[in-house]
Short mmCIF file of C-alpha atoms and ligand atoms in Angstrom, two decimals:
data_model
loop_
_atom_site.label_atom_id
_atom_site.label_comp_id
_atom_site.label_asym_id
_atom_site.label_seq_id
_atom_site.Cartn_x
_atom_site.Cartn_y
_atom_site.Cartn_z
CA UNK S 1 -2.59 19.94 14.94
CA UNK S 2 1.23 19.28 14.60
CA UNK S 3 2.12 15.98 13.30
CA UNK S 4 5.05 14.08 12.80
CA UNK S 5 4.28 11.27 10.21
CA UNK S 6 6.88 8.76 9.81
CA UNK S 7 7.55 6.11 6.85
CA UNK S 8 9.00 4.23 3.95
CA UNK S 9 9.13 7.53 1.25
CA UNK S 10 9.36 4.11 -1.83
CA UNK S 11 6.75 2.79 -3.51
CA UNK S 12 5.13 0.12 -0.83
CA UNK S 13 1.89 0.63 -0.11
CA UNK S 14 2.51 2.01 3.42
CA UNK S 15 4.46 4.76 2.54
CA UNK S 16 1.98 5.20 -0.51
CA UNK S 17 -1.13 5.42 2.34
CA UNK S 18 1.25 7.28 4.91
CA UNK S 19 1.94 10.29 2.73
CA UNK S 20 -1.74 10.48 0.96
CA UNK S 21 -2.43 10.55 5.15
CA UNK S 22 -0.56 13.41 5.34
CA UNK S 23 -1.61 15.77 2.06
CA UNK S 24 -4.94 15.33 3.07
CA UNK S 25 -4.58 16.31 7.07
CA UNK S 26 -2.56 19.11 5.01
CA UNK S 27 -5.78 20.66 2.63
CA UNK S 28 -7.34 19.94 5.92
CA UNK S 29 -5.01 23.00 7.59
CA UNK S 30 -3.29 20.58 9.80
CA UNK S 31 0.77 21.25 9.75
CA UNK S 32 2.33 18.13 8.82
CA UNK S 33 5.97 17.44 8.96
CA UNK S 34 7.24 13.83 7.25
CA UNK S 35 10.38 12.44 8.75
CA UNK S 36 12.44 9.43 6.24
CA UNK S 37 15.44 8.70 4.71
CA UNK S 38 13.73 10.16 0.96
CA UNK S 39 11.31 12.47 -0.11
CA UNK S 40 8.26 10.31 -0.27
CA UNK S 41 7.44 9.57 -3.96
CA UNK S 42 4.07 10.40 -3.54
CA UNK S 43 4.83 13.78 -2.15
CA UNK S 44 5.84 15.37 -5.42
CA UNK S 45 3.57 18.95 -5.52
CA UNK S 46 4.55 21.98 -3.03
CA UNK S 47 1.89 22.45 0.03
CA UNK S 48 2.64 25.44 2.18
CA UNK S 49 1.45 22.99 5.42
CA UNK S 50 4.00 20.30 4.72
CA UNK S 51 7.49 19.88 5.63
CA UNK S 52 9.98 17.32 4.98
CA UNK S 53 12.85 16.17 7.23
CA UNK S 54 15.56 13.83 5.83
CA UNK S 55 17.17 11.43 7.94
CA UNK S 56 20.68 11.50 7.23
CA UNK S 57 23.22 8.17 8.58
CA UNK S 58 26.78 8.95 9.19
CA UNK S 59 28.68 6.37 8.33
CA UNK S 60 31.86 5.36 9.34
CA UNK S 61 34.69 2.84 8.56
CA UNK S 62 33.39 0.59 11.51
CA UNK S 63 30.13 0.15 10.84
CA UNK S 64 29.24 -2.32 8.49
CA UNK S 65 25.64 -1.51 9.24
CA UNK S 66 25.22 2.01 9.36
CA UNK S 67 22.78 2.68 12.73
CA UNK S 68 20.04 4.17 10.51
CA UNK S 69 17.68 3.62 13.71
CA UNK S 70 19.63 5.84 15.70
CA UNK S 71 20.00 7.97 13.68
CA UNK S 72 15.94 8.57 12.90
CA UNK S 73 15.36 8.66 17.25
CA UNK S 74 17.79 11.97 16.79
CA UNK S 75 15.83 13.31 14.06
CA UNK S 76 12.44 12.58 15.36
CA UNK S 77 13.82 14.91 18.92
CA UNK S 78 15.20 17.34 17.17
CA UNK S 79 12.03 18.37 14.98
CA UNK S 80 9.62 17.30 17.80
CA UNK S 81 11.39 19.59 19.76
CA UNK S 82 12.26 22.38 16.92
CA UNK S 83 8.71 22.19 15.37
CA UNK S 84 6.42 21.43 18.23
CA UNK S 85 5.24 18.55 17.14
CA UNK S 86 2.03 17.66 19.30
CA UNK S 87 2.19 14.06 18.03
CA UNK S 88 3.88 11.13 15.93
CA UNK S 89 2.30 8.68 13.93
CA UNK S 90 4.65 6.00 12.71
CA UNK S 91 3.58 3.68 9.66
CA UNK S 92 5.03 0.52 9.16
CA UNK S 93 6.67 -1.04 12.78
CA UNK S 94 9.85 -2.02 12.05
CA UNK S 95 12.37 0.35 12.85
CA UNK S 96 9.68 2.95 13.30
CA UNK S 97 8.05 2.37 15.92
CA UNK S 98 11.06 1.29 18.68
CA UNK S 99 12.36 4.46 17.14
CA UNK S 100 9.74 6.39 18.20
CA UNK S 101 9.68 4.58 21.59
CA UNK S 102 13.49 5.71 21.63
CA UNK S 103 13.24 9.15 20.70
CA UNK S 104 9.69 9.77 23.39
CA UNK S 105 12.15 8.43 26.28
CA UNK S 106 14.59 11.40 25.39
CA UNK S 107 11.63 13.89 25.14
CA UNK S 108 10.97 12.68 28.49
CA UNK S 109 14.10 13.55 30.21
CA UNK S 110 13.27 17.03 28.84
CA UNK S 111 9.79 17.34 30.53
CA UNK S 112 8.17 16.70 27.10
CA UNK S 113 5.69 13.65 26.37
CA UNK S 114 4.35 13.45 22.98
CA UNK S 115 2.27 10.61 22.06
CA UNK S 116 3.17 8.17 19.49
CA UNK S 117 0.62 5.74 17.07
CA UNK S 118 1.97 2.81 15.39
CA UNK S 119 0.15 1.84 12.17
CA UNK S 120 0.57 -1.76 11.32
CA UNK S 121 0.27 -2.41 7.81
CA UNK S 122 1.20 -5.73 7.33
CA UNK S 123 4.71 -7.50 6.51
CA UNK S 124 5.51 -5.86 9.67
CA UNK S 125 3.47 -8.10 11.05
CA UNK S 126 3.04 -11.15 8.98
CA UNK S 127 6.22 -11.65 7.57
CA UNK S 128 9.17 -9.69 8.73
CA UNK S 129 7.47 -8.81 12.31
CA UNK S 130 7.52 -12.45 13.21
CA UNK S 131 11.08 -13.46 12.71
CA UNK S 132 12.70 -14.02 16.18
CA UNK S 133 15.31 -11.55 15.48
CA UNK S 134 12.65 -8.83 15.30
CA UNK S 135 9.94 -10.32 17.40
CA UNK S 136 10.47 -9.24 20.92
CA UNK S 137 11.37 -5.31 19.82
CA UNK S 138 7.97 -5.31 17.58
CA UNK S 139 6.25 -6.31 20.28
CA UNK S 140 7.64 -4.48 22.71
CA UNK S 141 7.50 -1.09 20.65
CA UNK S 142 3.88 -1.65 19.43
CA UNK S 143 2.56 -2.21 23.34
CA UNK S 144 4.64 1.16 24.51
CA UNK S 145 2.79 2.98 21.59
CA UNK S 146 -0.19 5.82 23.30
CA UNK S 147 -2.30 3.92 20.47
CA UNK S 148 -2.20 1.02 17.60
CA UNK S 149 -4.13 0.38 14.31
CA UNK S 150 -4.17 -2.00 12.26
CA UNK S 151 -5.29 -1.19 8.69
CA UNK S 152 -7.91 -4.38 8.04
CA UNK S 153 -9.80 -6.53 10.84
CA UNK S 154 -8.03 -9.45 9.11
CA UNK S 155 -4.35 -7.94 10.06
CA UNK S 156 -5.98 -7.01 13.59
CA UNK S 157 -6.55 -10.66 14.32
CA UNK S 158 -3.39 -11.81 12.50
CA UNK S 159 -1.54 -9.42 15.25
CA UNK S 160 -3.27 -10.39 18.17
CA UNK S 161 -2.93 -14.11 16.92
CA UNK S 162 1.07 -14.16 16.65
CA UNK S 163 2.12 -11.60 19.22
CA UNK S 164 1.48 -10.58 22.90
CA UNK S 165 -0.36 -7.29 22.74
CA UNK S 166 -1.84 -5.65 25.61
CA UNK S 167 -3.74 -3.09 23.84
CA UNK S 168 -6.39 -2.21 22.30
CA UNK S 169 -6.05 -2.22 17.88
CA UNK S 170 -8.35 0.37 16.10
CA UNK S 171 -8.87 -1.28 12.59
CA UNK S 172 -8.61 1.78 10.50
CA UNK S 173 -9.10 0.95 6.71
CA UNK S 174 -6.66 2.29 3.64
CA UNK S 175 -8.42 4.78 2.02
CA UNK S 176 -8.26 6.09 -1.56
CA UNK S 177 -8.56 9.30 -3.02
CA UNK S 178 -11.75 9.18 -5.76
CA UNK S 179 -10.61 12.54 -6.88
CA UNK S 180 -7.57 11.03 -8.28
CA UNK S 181 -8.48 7.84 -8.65
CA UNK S 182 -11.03 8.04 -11.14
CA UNK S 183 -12.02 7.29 -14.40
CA UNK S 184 -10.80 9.45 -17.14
CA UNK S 185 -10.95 9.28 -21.07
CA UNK S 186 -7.78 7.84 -22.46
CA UNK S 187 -8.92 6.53 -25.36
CA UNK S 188 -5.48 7.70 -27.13
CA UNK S 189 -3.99 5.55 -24.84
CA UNK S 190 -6.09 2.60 -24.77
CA UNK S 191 -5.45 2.34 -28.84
CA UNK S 192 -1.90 2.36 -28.38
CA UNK S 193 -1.64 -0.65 -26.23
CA UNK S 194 -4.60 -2.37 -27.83
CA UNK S 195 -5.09 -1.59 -31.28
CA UNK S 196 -7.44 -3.78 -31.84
CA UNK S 197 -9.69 -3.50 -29.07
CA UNK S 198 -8.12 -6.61 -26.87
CA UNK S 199 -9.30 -6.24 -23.43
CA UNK S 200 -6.26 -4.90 -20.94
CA UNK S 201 -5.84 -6.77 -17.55
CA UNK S 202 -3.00 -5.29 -14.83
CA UNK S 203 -1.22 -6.20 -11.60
CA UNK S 204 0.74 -3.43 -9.91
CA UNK S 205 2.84 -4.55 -7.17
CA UNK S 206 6.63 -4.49 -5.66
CA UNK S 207 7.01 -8.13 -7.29
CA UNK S 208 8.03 -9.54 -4.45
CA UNK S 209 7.48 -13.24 -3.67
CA UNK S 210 4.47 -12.33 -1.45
CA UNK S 211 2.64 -11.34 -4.60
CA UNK S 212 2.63 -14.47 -6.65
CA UNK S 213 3.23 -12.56 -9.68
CA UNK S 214 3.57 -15.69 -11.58
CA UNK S 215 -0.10 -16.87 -11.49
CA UNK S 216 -0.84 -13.11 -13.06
CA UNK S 217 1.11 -14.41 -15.76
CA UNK S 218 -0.31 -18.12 -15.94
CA UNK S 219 -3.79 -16.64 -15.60
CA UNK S 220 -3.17 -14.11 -18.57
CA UNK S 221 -1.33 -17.33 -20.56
CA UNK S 222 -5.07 -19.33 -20.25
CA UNK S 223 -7.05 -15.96 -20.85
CA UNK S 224 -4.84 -15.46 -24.43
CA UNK S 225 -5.84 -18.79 -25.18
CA UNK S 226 -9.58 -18.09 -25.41
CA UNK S 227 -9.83 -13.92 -26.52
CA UNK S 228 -7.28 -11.47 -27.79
CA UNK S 229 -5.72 -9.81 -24.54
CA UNK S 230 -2.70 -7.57 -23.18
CA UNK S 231 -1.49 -7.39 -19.86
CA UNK S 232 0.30 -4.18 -18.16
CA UNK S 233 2.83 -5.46 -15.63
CA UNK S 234 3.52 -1.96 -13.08
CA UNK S 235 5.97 -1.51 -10.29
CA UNK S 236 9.10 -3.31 -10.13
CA UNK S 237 10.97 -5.72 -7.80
CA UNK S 238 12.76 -8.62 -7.10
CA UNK S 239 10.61 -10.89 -8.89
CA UNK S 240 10.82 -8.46 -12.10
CA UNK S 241 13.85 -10.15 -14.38
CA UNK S 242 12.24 -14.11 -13.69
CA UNK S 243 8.35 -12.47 -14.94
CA UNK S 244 10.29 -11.46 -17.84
CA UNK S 245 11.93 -14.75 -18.08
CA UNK S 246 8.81 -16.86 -17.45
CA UNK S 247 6.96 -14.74 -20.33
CA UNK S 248 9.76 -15.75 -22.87
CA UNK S 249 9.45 -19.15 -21.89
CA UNK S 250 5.68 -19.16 -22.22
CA UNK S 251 5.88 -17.25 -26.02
CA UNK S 252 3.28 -14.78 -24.32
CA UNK S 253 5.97 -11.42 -24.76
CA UNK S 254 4.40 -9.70 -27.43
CA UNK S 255 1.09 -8.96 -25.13
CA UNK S 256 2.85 -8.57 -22.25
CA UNK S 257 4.23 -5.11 -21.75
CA UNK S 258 6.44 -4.46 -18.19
CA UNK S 259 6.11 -0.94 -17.07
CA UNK S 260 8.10 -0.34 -14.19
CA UNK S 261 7.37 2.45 -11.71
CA UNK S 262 4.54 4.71 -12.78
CA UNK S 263 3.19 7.48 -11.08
CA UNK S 264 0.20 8.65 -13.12
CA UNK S 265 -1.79 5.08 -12.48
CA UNK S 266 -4.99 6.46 -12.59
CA UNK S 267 -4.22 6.95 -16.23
CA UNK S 268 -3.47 3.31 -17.04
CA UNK S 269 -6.04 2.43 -14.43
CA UNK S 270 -8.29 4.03 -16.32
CA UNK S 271 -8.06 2.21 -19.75
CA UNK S 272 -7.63 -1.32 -17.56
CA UNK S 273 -11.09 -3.68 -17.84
CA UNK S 274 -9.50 -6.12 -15.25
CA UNK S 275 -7.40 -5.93 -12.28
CA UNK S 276 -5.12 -8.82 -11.22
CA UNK S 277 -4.38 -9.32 -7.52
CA UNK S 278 -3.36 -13.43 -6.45
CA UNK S 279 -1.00 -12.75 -3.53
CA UNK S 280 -0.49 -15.40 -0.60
CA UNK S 281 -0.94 -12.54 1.47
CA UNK S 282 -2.36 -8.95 1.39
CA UNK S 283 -3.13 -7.28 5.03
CA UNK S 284 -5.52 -4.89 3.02
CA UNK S 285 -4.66 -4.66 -0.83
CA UNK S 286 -4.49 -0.52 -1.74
CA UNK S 287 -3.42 -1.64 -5.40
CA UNK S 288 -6.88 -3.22 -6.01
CA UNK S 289 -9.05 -0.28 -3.67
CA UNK S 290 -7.28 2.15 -6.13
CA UNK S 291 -7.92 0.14 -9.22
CA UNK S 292 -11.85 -0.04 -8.31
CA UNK S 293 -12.17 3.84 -7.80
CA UNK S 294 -11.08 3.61 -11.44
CA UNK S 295 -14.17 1.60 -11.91
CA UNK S 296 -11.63 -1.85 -12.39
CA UNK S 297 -13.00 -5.23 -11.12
CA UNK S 298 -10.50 -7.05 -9.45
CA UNK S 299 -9.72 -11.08 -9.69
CA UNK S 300 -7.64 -12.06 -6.81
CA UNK S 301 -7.10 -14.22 -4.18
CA UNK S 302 -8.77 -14.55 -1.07
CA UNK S 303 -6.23 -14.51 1.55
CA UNK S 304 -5.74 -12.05 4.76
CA UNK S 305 -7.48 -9.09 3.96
CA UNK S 306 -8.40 -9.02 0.52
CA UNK S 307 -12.30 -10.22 0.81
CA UNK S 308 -12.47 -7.31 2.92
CA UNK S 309 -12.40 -5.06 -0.18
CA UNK S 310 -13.10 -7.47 -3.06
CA UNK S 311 -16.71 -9.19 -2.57
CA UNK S 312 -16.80 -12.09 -4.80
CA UNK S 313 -19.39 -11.95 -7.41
CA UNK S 314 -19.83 -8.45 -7.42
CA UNK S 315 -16.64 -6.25 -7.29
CA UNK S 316 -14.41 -9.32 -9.06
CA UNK S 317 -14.14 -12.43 -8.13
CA UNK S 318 -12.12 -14.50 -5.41
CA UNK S 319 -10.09 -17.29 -5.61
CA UNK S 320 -7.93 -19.98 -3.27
CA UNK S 321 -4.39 -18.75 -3.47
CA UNK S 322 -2.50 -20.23 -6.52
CA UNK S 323 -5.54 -21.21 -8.35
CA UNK S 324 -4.47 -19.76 -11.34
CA UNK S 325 -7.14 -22.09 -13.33
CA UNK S 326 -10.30 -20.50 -11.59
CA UNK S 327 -8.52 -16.95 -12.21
CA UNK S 328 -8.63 -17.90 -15.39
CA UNK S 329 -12.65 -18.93 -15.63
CA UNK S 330 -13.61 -15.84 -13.89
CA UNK S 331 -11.68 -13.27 -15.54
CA UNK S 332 -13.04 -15.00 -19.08
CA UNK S 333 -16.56 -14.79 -17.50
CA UNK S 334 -16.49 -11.10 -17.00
CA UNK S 335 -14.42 -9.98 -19.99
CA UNK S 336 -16.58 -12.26 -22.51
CA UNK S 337 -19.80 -10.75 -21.27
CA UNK S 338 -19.77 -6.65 -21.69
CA UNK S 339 -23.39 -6.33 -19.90
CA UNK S 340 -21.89 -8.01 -16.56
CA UNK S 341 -18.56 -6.28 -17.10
CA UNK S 342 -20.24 -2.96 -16.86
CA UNK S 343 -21.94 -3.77 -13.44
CA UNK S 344 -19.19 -5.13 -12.29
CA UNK S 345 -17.07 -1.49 -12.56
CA UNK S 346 -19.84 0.17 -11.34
CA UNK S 347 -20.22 -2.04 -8.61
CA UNK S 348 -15.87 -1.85 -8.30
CA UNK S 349 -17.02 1.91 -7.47
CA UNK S 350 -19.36 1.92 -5.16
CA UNK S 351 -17.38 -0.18 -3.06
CA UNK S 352 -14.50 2.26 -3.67
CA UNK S 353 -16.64 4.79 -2.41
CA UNK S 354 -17.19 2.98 1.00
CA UNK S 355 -13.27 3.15 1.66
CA UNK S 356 -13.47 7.24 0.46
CA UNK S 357 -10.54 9.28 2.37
CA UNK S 358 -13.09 12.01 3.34
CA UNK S 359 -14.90 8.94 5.28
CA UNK S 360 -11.28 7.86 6.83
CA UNK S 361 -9.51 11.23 7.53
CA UNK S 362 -11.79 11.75 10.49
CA UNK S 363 -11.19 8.26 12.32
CA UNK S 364 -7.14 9.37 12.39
CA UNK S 365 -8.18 13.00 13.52
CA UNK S 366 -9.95 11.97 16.07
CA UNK S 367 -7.20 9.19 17.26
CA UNK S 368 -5.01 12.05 17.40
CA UNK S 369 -7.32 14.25 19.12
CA UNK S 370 -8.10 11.91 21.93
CA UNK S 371 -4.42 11.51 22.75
CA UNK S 372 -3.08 15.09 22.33
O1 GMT N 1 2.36 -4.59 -0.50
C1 GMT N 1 3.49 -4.58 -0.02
O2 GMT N 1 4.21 -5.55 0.05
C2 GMT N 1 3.97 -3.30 0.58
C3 GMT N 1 3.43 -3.15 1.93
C4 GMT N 1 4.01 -2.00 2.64
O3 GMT N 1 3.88 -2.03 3.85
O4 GMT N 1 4.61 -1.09 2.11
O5 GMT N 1 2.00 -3.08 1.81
C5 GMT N 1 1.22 -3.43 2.92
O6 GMT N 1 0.57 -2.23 3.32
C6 GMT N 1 -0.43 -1.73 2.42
C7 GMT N 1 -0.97 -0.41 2.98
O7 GMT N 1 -1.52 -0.57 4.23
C8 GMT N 1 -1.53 -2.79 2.25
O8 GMT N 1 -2.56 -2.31 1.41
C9 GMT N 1 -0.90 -4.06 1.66
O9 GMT N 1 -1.89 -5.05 1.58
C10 GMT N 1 0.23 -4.54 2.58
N1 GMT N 1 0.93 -5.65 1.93
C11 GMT N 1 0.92 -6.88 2.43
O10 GMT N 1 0.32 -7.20 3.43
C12 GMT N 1 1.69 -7.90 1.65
#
């Protein structure tokens, strides 16, 4: 097949899961073409089946807001029509999918019709979605797409619950790759960030509010307190400089280490004992599925999605958001005891295993199928 995937190309987890979607349709001979404003940062290795278009935005002395909208509709014609794209899967509604709505009413005009699927993934829905300045295009854009899915049955029902949608949702779940995401020796690595065998916990997140990064750093401030610990802070955001701040404040620095962006997480995954997840909402949580194929238990919260990944008492553990006190007990419960520890990542595994993208590849092929 020919397929058009649209995204964010940053570091957000729907962008992350759109372009994994489309290097693996790619091994899988598919031709996949990726239309955004960047070259998706997980797209970084030549494939002679993908292609990448880059939406450019004229600007212009009037516009204070640059139509960047308009500008991806043109786009999305031009290589539908260029390439012969068969179909368009948009990830992430707002602007993408009213885009795509947009740029299939042109195609019309020309005789074509190409289907379009909108993948909700979550603020789209939950956060940003909702806001009445966005609210009657998201839903008006979702219901015109050929199909929908939703990536947990938790941000189906959310969807259904806040907006009018006449169609049906296929819950599709993120998927991660165990090739990649697996355990690895990097013991070298391990002894340079704990030299004296402390255990290593780690969130990885855009640090936005959404993710409650302070109760990582309250939890880890109660877990110091009891056995010698380090905590790897990844990904970076607007909540970045106040972390920083709050660690100062709390006299917790020297264990704390901020790593920004990375791109080879498996590696630090792979020296991690404990994953930290406490957001006040997660539609799925792809930080903690990739953490567990790197055989990482995960302590998080329990909201939207989350239990759908995380089972509580035998991946990690689950708390009430903001609970930063039972964070605390649990994490010291599995990192004190090295017997249930090991279960636990084996357990973190298997369950990885279950969300496998050879197991989720096919659900999107056949989507795709059914609507070409
Ligand atoms: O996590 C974020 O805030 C980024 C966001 C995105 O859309 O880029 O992630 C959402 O999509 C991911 C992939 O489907 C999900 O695993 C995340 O749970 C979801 N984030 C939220 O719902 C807050």
């Amino acid at each position: 097949m020919k397929i058009g995937i649209v995204c964010y190309p940053t570091f957000g987890g729907s962008g992350v899961l759109a372009t994994e979607l489309g290097k693996a349709l790619a091994d899988k001979g598919h031709i996949v073409h990726f239309i955004t404003y960047q070259q998706p940062v997980r797209l970084d290795a030549f494939h002679p089946n993908i292609f990448y278009h880059e939406v450019t935005v004229p600007t212009y002395p009037l516009f204070d807001f640059p139509p960047y909208e308009s500008a991806l509709s043109s786009t999305m014609v031009d290589v539908i029509l260029n390439e012969g794209l068969e179909i368009l899967h948009v990830h992430y509604a707002i602007p993408h999918a009213s885009s795509a709505y947009l740029a299939n009413q042109i195609l019309r005009k020309t005789g074509k019709n190409i289907p379009y699927i909108t993948t909700l993934h979550g603020t789209d829905i939950t956060l940003v979605g909702k806001d009445k300045m966005y609210e009657s295009v998201v839903t008006f854009s979702i219901n015109e797409s050929d199909a929908i899915t939703a990536v947990s049955d938790n941000l189906k029902a959310e969807t259904l619950q806040y907006f009018d949608i006449e169609k049906e949702i296929h819950v599709i779940p993120n998927f991660v790759d165990i090739k990649r995401f697996s355990q690895s020796n990097k013991d070298h690595f391990r002894k340079r960030l704990a030299p004296n065998g402390e255990k290593i916990l780690a969130h990885v997140s855009n640090f936005r509010k959404v993710k409650r990064v302070e109760d990582v750093i309250y939890t880890f401030e109660k877990i110091r307190k009891v056995i010698p610990c380090k905590l790897l802070m990844i990904g970076d955001g607007p909540e970045r400089q106040s972390m920083e701040a709050l660690c100062r404040e709390l006299g917790t620095c020297e264990d704390i280490r901020f790593l920004g962006k990375q791109e080879k997480l498996e590696e630090i995954l792979s020296i991690t004992d404990l994953f930290m997840l406490p957001s006040a909402y997660e539609s799925f949580g792809l930080a903690a599925l990739e953490a567990m194929g790197c055989q990482v238990p995960v302590i998080s919260s329990n909201a939207g999605g989350i239990p759908e990944i995380n089972i509580h008492g035998v991946t990690g553990y689950l708390t009430d958001v903001g609970d930063v006190d039972a964070m605390a007990t649990f994490s010291l419960d599995l990192l004190q005891d090295d017997e249930k520890l090991r279960q636990f990542k084996k357990n973190a595994l298997a369950q990885a295993e279950k969300f496998n993208i050879n197991n989720i590849i096919p659900l999107y092929e056949k989507l795709y199928e059914s609507l070409i």
